[in-house]
Amino acid sequence: VPVTSHFTTTADYVYKEKAEKAAARICSREFGKKNQSRGTEKQRFLSAVTDKGVFFMNRTPSILCKKIYAVEDEAGAVSRIFMNAVKKSALEHGLDIITCKCPIFPNEKTEHVFIPSLKLGFVTINKRHNLKIVPERIIHAARFTDPKKHFRHKIRIRFALRSASNLI
């Protein structure tokens, strides 16, 4: 039986283009001119599911970065789109990046993107990822969702998040 995530449900009410455009605006402001060569990507994990619950290495972002953009997203659908857009733009600008995958859905979701040369980071924050420093800017996922469609899925999303939390 294939495993499906709550991303399927949340994708129904997310304004994908709006999230990608917001990421593109920030990237164009932060990254500067495009380089001739393409950047490289290293993949890491910044969190893990342990016998004591989710462990998040919350000091790493402040060690790697002077400036952090945080996407506040409980369901993970908006941050997934946003981080993919940041990752794509950084690589196209010739920047070397570190991407941190979701330990539960590593093939589906990038949770954090760090650009060491710029001392810049983009992180997902929620109940499982508490950041220990104040970010430069918090981007609220609700900006990129259709409130009417979200309301229709609210019970289902809450159930999926609660079930995931119980399983962890």
JSON list of N, CA, C and O in Angstrom, two decimals, residues 36-76:
[
{"chain": "A", "resi": 36, "resn": "GLN", "atom": "N", "xyz": [27.86, 32.43, -14.02]},
{"chain": "A", "resi": 36, "resn": "GLN", "atom": "CA", "xyz": [27.88, 31.62, -15.25]},
{"chain": "A", "resi": 36, "resn": "GLN", "atom": "C", "xyz": [27.73, 30.14, -14.94]},
{"chain": "A", "resi": 36, "resn": "GLN", "atom": "O", "xyz": [27.11, 29.40, -15.67]},
{"chain": "A", "resi": 37, "resn": "SER", "atom": "N", "xyz": [28.31, 29.72, -13.83]},
{"chain": "A", "resi": 37, "resn": "SER", "atom": "CA", "xyz": [28.26, 28.29, -13.48]},
{"chain": "A", "resi": 37, "resn": "SER", "atom": "C", "xyz": [27.10, 28.01, -12.53]},
{"chain": "A", "resi": 37, "resn": "SER", "atom": "O", "xyz": [26.61, 28.89, -11.83]},
{"chain": "A", "resi": 38, "resn": "ARG", "atom": "N", "xyz": [26.70, 26.76, -12.53]},
{"chain": "A", "resi": 38, "resn": "ARG", "atom": "CA", "xyz": [25.62, 26.33, -11.64]},
{"chain": "A", "resi": 38, "resn": "ARG", "atom": "C", "xyz": [26.21, 25.96, -10.28]},
{"chain": "A", "resi": 38, "resn": "ARG", "atom": "O", "xyz": [27.29, 25.41, -10.19]},
{"chain": "A", "resi": 39, "resn": "GLY", "atom": "N", "xyz": [25.47, 26.28, -9.22]},
{"chain": "A", "resi": 39, "resn": "GLY", "atom": "CA", "xyz": [25.92, 25.94, -7.87]},
{"chain": "A", "resi": 39, "resn": "GLY", "atom": "C", "xyz": [25.80, 24.45, -7.59]},
{"chain": "A", "resi": 39, "resn": "GLY", "atom": "O", "xyz": [25.21, 23.70, -8.37]},
{"chain": "A", "resi": 40, "resn": "THR", "atom": "N", "xyz": [26.36, 24.04, -6.47]},
{"chain": "A", "resi": 40, "resn": "THR", "atom": "CA", "xyz": [26.28, 22.64, -6.07]},
{"chain": "A", "resi": 40, "resn": "THR", "atom": "C", "xyz": [25.44, 22.52, -4.80]},
{"chain": "A", "resi": 40, "resn": "THR", "atom": "O", "xyz": [25.32, 23.47, -4.03]},
{"chain": "A", "resi": 41, "resn": "GLU", "atom": "N", "xyz": [24.90, 21.33, -4.60]},
{"chain": "A", "resi": 41, "resn": "GLU", "atom": "CA", "xyz": [24.03, 21.08, -3.46]},
{"chain": "A", "resi": 41, "resn": "GLU", "atom": "C", "xyz": [24.59, 19.93, -2.61]},
{"chain": "A", "resi": 41, "resn": "GLU", "atom": "O", "xyz": [24.93, 18.88, -3.13]},
{"chain": "A", "resi": 42, "resn": "LYS", "atom": "N", "xyz": [24.65, 20.17, -1.31]},
{"chain": "A", "resi": 42, "resn": "LYS", "atom": "CA", "xyz": [24.94, 19.11, -0.34]},
{"chain": "A", "resi": 42, "resn": "LYS", "atom": "C", "xyz": [23.66, 18.88, 0.43]},
{"chain": "A", "resi": 42, "resn": "LYS", "atom": "O", "xyz": [22.99, 19.83, 0.82]},
{"chain": "A", "resi": 43, "resn": "GLN", "atom": "N", "xyz": [23.32, 17.62, 0.65]},
{"chain": "A", "resi": 43, "resn": "GLN", "atom": "CA", "xyz": [22.11, 17.29, 1.39]},
{"chain": "A", "resi": 43, "resn": "GLN", "atom": "C", "xyz": [22.47, 16.80, 2.78]},
{"chain": "A", "resi": 43, "resn": "GLN", "atom": "O", "xyz": [23.37, 15.98, 2.94]},
{"chain": "A", "resi": 44, "resn": "ARG", "atom": "N", "xyz": [21.74, 17.31, 3.76]},
{"chain": "A", "resi": 44, "resn": "ARG", "atom": "CA", "xyz": [21.95, 16.93, 5.15]},
{"chain": "A", "resi": 44, "resn": "ARG", "atom": "C", "xyz": [20.58, 16.80, 5.83]},
{"chain": "A", "resi": 44, "resn": "ARG", "atom": "O", "xyz": [19.56, 17.15, 5.26]},
{"chain": "A", "resi": 45, "resn": "PHE", "atom": "N", "xyz": [20.61, 16.36, 7.07]},
{"chain": "A", "resi": 45, "resn": "PHE", "atom": "CA", "xyz": [19.41, 16.35, 7.92]},
{"chain": "A", "resi": 45, "resn": "PHE", "atom": "C", "xyz": [19.68, 17.27, 9.10]},
{"chain": "A", "resi": 45, "resn": "PHE", "atom": "O", "xyz": [20.74, 17.23, 9.70]},
{"chain": "A", "resi": 46, "resn": "LEU", "atom": "N", "xyz": [18.71, 18.10, 9.42]},
{"chain": "A", "resi": 46, "resn": "LEU", "atom": "CA", "xyz": [18.82, 19.00, 10.56]},
{"chain": "A", "resi": 46, "resn": "LEU", "atom": "C", "xyz": [17.90, 18.53, 11.69]},
{"chain": "A", "resi": 46, "resn": "LEU", "atom": "O", "xyz": [17.96, 19.04, 12.79]},
{"chain": "A", "resi": 47, "resn": "SER", "atom": "N", "xyz": [17.06, 17.56, 11.37]},
{"chain": "A", "resi": 47, "resn": "SER", "atom": "CA", "xyz": [16.17, 17.00, 12.38]},
{"chain": "A", "resi": 47, "resn": "SER", "atom": "C", "xyz": [16.10, 15.49, 12.18]},
{"chain": "A", "resi": 47, "resn": "SER", "atom": "O", "xyz": [16.45, 14.98, 11.13]},
{"chain": "A", "resi": 48, "resn": "ALA", "atom": "N", "xyz": [15.63, 14.83, 13.23]},
{"chain": "A", "resi": 48, "resn": "ALA", "atom": "CA", "xyz": [15.51, 13.38, 13.19]},
{"chain": "A", "resi": 48, "resn": "ALA", "atom": "C", "xyz": [14.36, 12.95, 14.08]},
{"chain": "A", "resi": 48, "resn": "ALA", "atom": "O", "xyz": [14.00, 13.64, 15.03]},
{"chain": "A", "resi": 49, "resn": "VAL", "atom": "N", "xyz": [13.80, 11.81, 13.75]},
{"chain": "A", "resi": 49, "resn": "VAL", "atom": "CA", "xyz": [12.76, 11.22, 14.59]},
{"chain": "A", "resi": 49, "resn": "VAL", "atom": "C", "xyz": [13.47, 10.20, 15.48]},
{"chain": "A", "resi": 49, "resn": "VAL", "atom": "O", "xyz": [14.11, 9.28, 14.98]},
{"chain": "A", "resi": 50, "resn": "THR", "atom": "N", "xyz": [13.36, 10.40, 16.78]},
{"chain": "A", "resi": 50, "resn": "THR", "atom": "CA", "xyz": [14.03, 9.54, 17.74]},
{"chain": "A", "resi": 50, "resn": "THR", "atom": "C", "xyz": [13.00, 8.88, 18.66]},
{"chain": "A", "resi": 50, "resn": "THR", "atom": "O", "xyz": [11.81, 9.18, 18.56]},
{"chain": "A", "resi": 51, "resn": "ASP", "atom": "N", "xyz": [13.47, 8.06, 19.57]},
{"chain": "A", "resi": 51, "resn": "ASP", "atom": "CA", "xyz": [12.56, 7.44, 20.54]},
{"chain": "A", "resi": 51, "resn": "ASP", "atom": "C", "xyz": [11.98, 8.46, 21.52]},
{"chain": "A", "resi": 51, "resn": "ASP", "atom": "O", "xyz": [11.04, 8.17, 22.24]},
{"chain": "A", "resi": 52, "resn": "LYS", "atom": "N", "xyz": [12.52, 9.67, 21.52]},
{"chain": "A", "resi": 52, "resn": "LYS", "atom": "CA", "xyz": [12.01, 10.74, 22.39]},
{"chain": "A", "resi": 52, "resn": "LYS", "atom": "C", "xyz": [11.24, 11.79, 21.59]},
{"chain": "A", "resi": 52, "resn": "LYS", "atom": "O", "xyz": [10.95, 12.87, 22.08]},
{"chain": "A", "resi": 53, "resn": "GLY", "atom": "N", "xyz": [10.93, 11.49, 20.35]},
{"chain": "A", "resi": 53, "resn": "GLY", "atom": "CA", "xyz": [10.21, 12.44, 19.49]},
{"chain": "A", "resi": 53, "resn": "GLY", "atom": "C", "xyz": [11.13, 13.05, 18.45]},
{"chain": "A", "resi": 53, "resn": "GLY", "atom": "O", "xyz": [12.20, 12.52, 18.16]},
{"chain": "A", "resi": 54, "resn": "VAL", "atom": "N", "xyz": [10.71, 14.17, 17.92]},
{"chain": "A", "resi": 54, "resn": "VAL", "atom": "CA", "xyz": [11.51, 14.85, 16.89]},
{"chain": "A", "resi": 54, "resn": "VAL", "atom": "C", "xyz": [12.62, 15.64, 17.56]},
{"chain": "A", "resi": 54, "resn": "VAL", "atom": "O", "xyz": [12.39, 16.40, 18.50]},
{"chain": "A", "resi": 55, "resn": "PHE", "atom": "N", "xyz": [13.83, 15.44, 17.07]},
{"chain": "A", "resi": 55, "resn": "PHE", "atom": "CA", "xyz": [15.00, 16.18, 17.54]},
{"chain": "A", "resi": 55, "resn": "PHE", "atom": "C", "xyz": [15.41, 17.16, 16.45]},
{"chain": "A", "resi": 55, "resn": "PHE", "atom": "O", "xyz": [15.63, 16.77, 15.31]},
{"chain": "A", "resi": 56, "resn": "PHE", "atom": "N", "xyz": [15.48, 18.44, 16.78]},
{"chain": "A", "resi": 56, "resn": "PHE", "atom": "CA", "xyz": [15.85, 19.49, 15.83]},
{"chain": "A", "resi": 56, "resn": "PHE", "atom": "C", "xyz": [17.11, 20.18, 16.32]},
{"chain": "A", "resi": 56, "resn": "PHE", "atom": "O", "xyz": [17.17, 20.66, 17.45]},
{"chain": "A", "resi": 57, "resn": "MET", "atom": "N", "xyz": [18.12, 20.19, 15.49]},
{"chain": "A", "resi": 57, "resn": "MET", "atom": "CA", "xyz": [19.39, 20.83, 15.84]},
{"chain": "A", "resi": 57, "resn": "MET", "atom": "C", "xyz": [19.23, 22.34, 15.66]},
{"chain": "A", "resi": 57, "resn": "MET", "atom": "O", "xyz": [19.67, 22.93, 14.68]},
{"chain": "A", "resi": 58, "resn": "ASN", "atom": "N", "xyz": [18.59, 22.96, 16.65]},
{"chain": "A", "resi": 58, "resn": "ASN", "atom": "CA", "xyz": [18.14, 24.35, 16.51]},
{"chain": "A", "resi": 58, "resn": "ASN", "atom": "C", "xyz": [19.26, 25.40, 16.63]},
{"chain": "A", "resi": 58, "resn": "ASN", "atom": "O", "xyz": [19.01, 26.57, 16.36]},
{"chain": "A", "resi": 59, "resn": "ARG", "atom": "N", "xyz": [20.45, 25.02, 16.97]},
{"chain": "A", "resi": 59, "resn": "ARG", "atom": "CA", "xyz": [21.55, 26.00, 17.03]},
{"chain": "A", "resi": 59, "resn": "ARG", "atom": "C", "xyz": [22.31, 26.09, 15.72]},
{"chain": "A", "resi": 59, "resn": "ARG", "atom": "O", "xyz": [23.00, 27.06, 15.48]},
{"chain": "A", "resi": 60, "resn": "THR", "atom": "N", "xyz": [22.19, 25.08, 14.88]},
{"chain": "A", "resi": 60, "resn": "THR", "atom": "CA", "xyz": [22.91, 25.06, 13.61]},
{"chain": "A", "resi": 60, "resn": "THR", "atom": "C", "xyz": [22.60, 26.27, 12.73]},
{"chain": "A", "resi": 60, "resn": "THR", "atom": "O", "xyz": [23.53, 26.87, 12.18]},
{"chain": "A", "resi": 61, "resn": "PRO", "atom": "N", "xyz": [21.33, 26.66, 12.57]},
{"chain": "A", "resi": 61, "resn": "PRO", "atom": "CA", "xyz": [21.07, 27.84, 11.72]},
{"chain": "A", "resi": 61, "resn": "PRO", "atom": "C", "xyz": [21.80, 29.09, 12.19]},
{"chain": "A", "resi": 61, "resn": "PRO", "atom": "O", "xyz": [22.34, 29.84, 11.37]},
{"chain": "A", "resi": 62, "resn": "SER", "atom": "N", "xyz": [21.88, 29.33, 13.50]},
{"chain": "A", "resi": 62, "resn": "SER", "atom": "CA", "xyz": [22.55, 30.53, 13.99]},
{"chain": "A", "resi": 62, "resn": "SER", "atom": "C", "xyz": [24.07, 30.43, 13.83]},
{"chain": "A", "resi": 62, "resn": "SER", "atom": "O", "xyz": [24.75, 31.45, 13.73]},
{"chain": "A", "resi": 63, "resn": "ILE", "atom": "N", "xyz": [24.60, 29.22, 13.78]},
{"chain": "A", "resi": 63, "resn": "ILE", "atom": "CA", "xyz": [26.05, 29.03, 13.55]},
{"chain": "A", "resi": 63, "resn": "ILE", "atom": "C", "xyz": [26.37, 29.29, 12.08]},
{"chain": "A", "resi": 63, "resn": "ILE", "atom": "O", "xyz": [27.38, 29.92, 11.75]},
{"chain": "A", "resi": 64, "resn": "LEU", "atom": "N", "xyz": [25.51, 28.82, 11.17]},
{"chain": "A", "resi": 64, "resn": "LEU", "atom": "CA", "xyz": [25.75, 28.95, 9.74]},
{"chain": "A", "resi": 64, "resn": "LEU", "atom": "C", "xyz": [25.39, 30.32, 9.17]},
{"chain": "A", "resi": 64, "resn": "LEU", "atom": "O", "xyz": [25.95, 30.73, 8.16]},
{"chain": "A", "resi": 65, "resn": "CYS", "atom": "N", "xyz": [24.44, 31.01, 9.80]},
{"chain": "A", "resi": 65, "resn": "CYS", "atom": "CA", "xyz": [23.85, 32.20, 9.16]},
{"chain": "A", "resi": 65, "resn": "CYS", "atom": "C", "xyz": [23.83, 33.43, 10.05]},
{"chain": "A", "resi": 65, "resn": "CYS", "atom": "O", "xyz": [23.63, 33.33, 11.26]},
{"chain": "A", "resi": 66, "resn": "LYS", "atom": "N", "xyz": [23.96, 34.56, 9.39]},
{"chain": "A", "resi": 66, "resn": "LYS", "atom": "CA", "xyz": [23.74, 35.85, 10.07]},
{"chain": "A", "resi": 66, "resn": "LYS", "atom": "C", "xyz": [22.33, 36.35, 9.78]},
{"chain": "A", "resi": 66, "resn": "LYS", "atom": "O", "xyz": [21.80, 37.14, 10.54]},
{"chain": "A", "resi": 67, "resn": "LYS", "atom": "N", "xyz": [21.76, 35.87, 8.68]},
{"chain": "A", "resi": 67, "resn": "LYS", "atom": "CA", "xyz": [20.43, 36.30, 8.28]},
{"chain": "A", "resi": 67, "resn": "LYS", "atom": "C", "xyz": [19.59, 35.06, 7.97]},
{"chain": "A", "resi": 67, "resn": "LYS", "atom": "O", "xyz": [20.01, 34.22, 7.19]},
{"chain": "A", "resi": 68, "resn": "ILE", "atom": "N", "xyz": [18.40, 34.99, 8.59]},
{"chain": "A", "resi": 68, "resn": "ILE", "atom": "CA", "xyz": [17.53, 33.84, 8.39]},
{"chain": "A", "resi": 68, "resn": "ILE", "atom": "C", "xyz": [16.11, 34.28, 8.06]},
{"chain": "A", "resi": 68, "resn": "ILE", "atom": "O", "xyz": [15.56, 35.16, 8.73]},
{"chain": "A", "resi": 69, "resn": "TYR", "atom": "N", "xyz": [15.57, 33.67, 7.04]},
{"chain": "A", "resi": 69, "resn": "TYR", "atom": "CA", "xyz": [14.16, 33.81, 6.70]},
{"chain": "A", "resi": 69, "resn": "TYR", "atom": "C", "xyz": [13.46, 32.54, 7.18]},
{"chain": "A", "resi": 69, "resn": "TYR", "atom": "O", "xyz": [13.92, 31.44, 6.86]},
{"chain": "A", "resi": 70, "resn": "ALA", "atom": "N", "xyz": [12.38, 32.69, 7.94]},
{"chain": "A", "resi": 70, "resn": "ALA", "atom": "CA", "xyz": [11.67, 31.54, 8.48]},
{"chain": "A", "resi": 70, "resn": "ALA", "atom": "C", "xyz": [10.27, 31.46, 7.88]},
{"chain": "A", "resi": 70, "resn": "ALA", "atom": "O", "xyz": [9.53, 32.45, 7.88]},
{"chain": "A", "resi": 71, "resn": "VAL", "atom": "N", "xyz": [9.92, 30.30, 7.37]},
{"chain": "A", "resi": 71, "resn": "VAL", "atom": "CA", "xyz": [8.58, 30.06, 6.86]},
{"chain": "A", "resi": 71, "resn": "VAL", "atom": "C", "xyz": [7.82, 29.31, 7.95]},
{"chain": "A", "resi": 71, "resn": "VAL", "atom": "O", "xyz": [8.15, 28.17, 8.28]},
{"chain": "A", "resi": 72, "resn": "GLU", "atom": "N", "xyz": [6.84, 29.98, 8.53]},
{"chain": "A", "resi": 72, "resn": "GLU", "atom": "CA", "xyz": [6.03, 29.37, 9.59]},
{"chain": "A", "resi": 72, "resn": "GLU", "atom": "C", "xyz": [4.92, 28.57, 8.93]},
{"chain": "A", "resi": 72, "resn": "GLU", "atom": "O", "xyz": [4.02, 29.13, 8.32]},
{"chain": "A", "resi": 73, "resn": "ASP", "atom": "N", "xyz": [5.02, 27.24, 9.06]},
{"chain": "A", "resi": 73, "resn": "ASP", "atom": "CA", "xyz": [4.10, 26.36, 8.33]},
{"chain": "A", "resi": 73, "resn": "ASP", "atom": "C", "xyz": [3.91, 25.04, 9.07]},
{"chain": "A", "resi": 73, "resn": "ASP", "atom": "O", "xyz": [4.78, 24.19, 9.04]},
{"chain": "A", "resi": 74, "resn": "GLU", "atom": "N", "xyz": [2.77, 24.88, 9.71]},
{"chain": "A", "resi": 74, "resn": "GLU", "atom": "CA", "xyz": [2.49, 23.64, 10.45]},
{"chain": "A", "resi": 74, "resn": "GLU", "atom": "C", "xyz": [2.29, 22.45, 9.52]},
{"chain": "A", "resi": 74, "resn": "GLU", "atom": "O", "xyz": [2.77, 21.37, 9.77]},
{"chain": "A", "resi": 75, "resn": "ALA", "atom": "N", "xyz": [1.54, 22.66, 8.43]},
{"chain": "A", "resi": 75, "resn": "ALA", "atom": "CA", "xyz": [1.22, 21.54, 7.54]},
{"chain": "A", "resi": 75, "resn": "ALA", "atom": "C", "xyz": [2.38, 21.16, 6.62]},
{"chain": "A", "resi": 75, "resn": "ALA", "atom": "O", "xyz": [2.50, 20.02, 6.20]},
{"chain": "A", "resi": 76, "resn": "GLY", "atom": "N", "xyz": [3.23, 22.12, 6.29]},
{"chain": "A", "resi": 76, "resn": "GLY", "atom": "CA", "xyz": [4.40, 21.82, 5.47]},
{"chain": "A", "resi": 76, "resn": "GLY", "atom": "C", "xyz": [4.22, 21.96, 3.98]},
{"chain": "A", "resi": 76, "resn": "GLY", "atom": "O", "xyz": [5.17, 21.82, 3.22]}
]
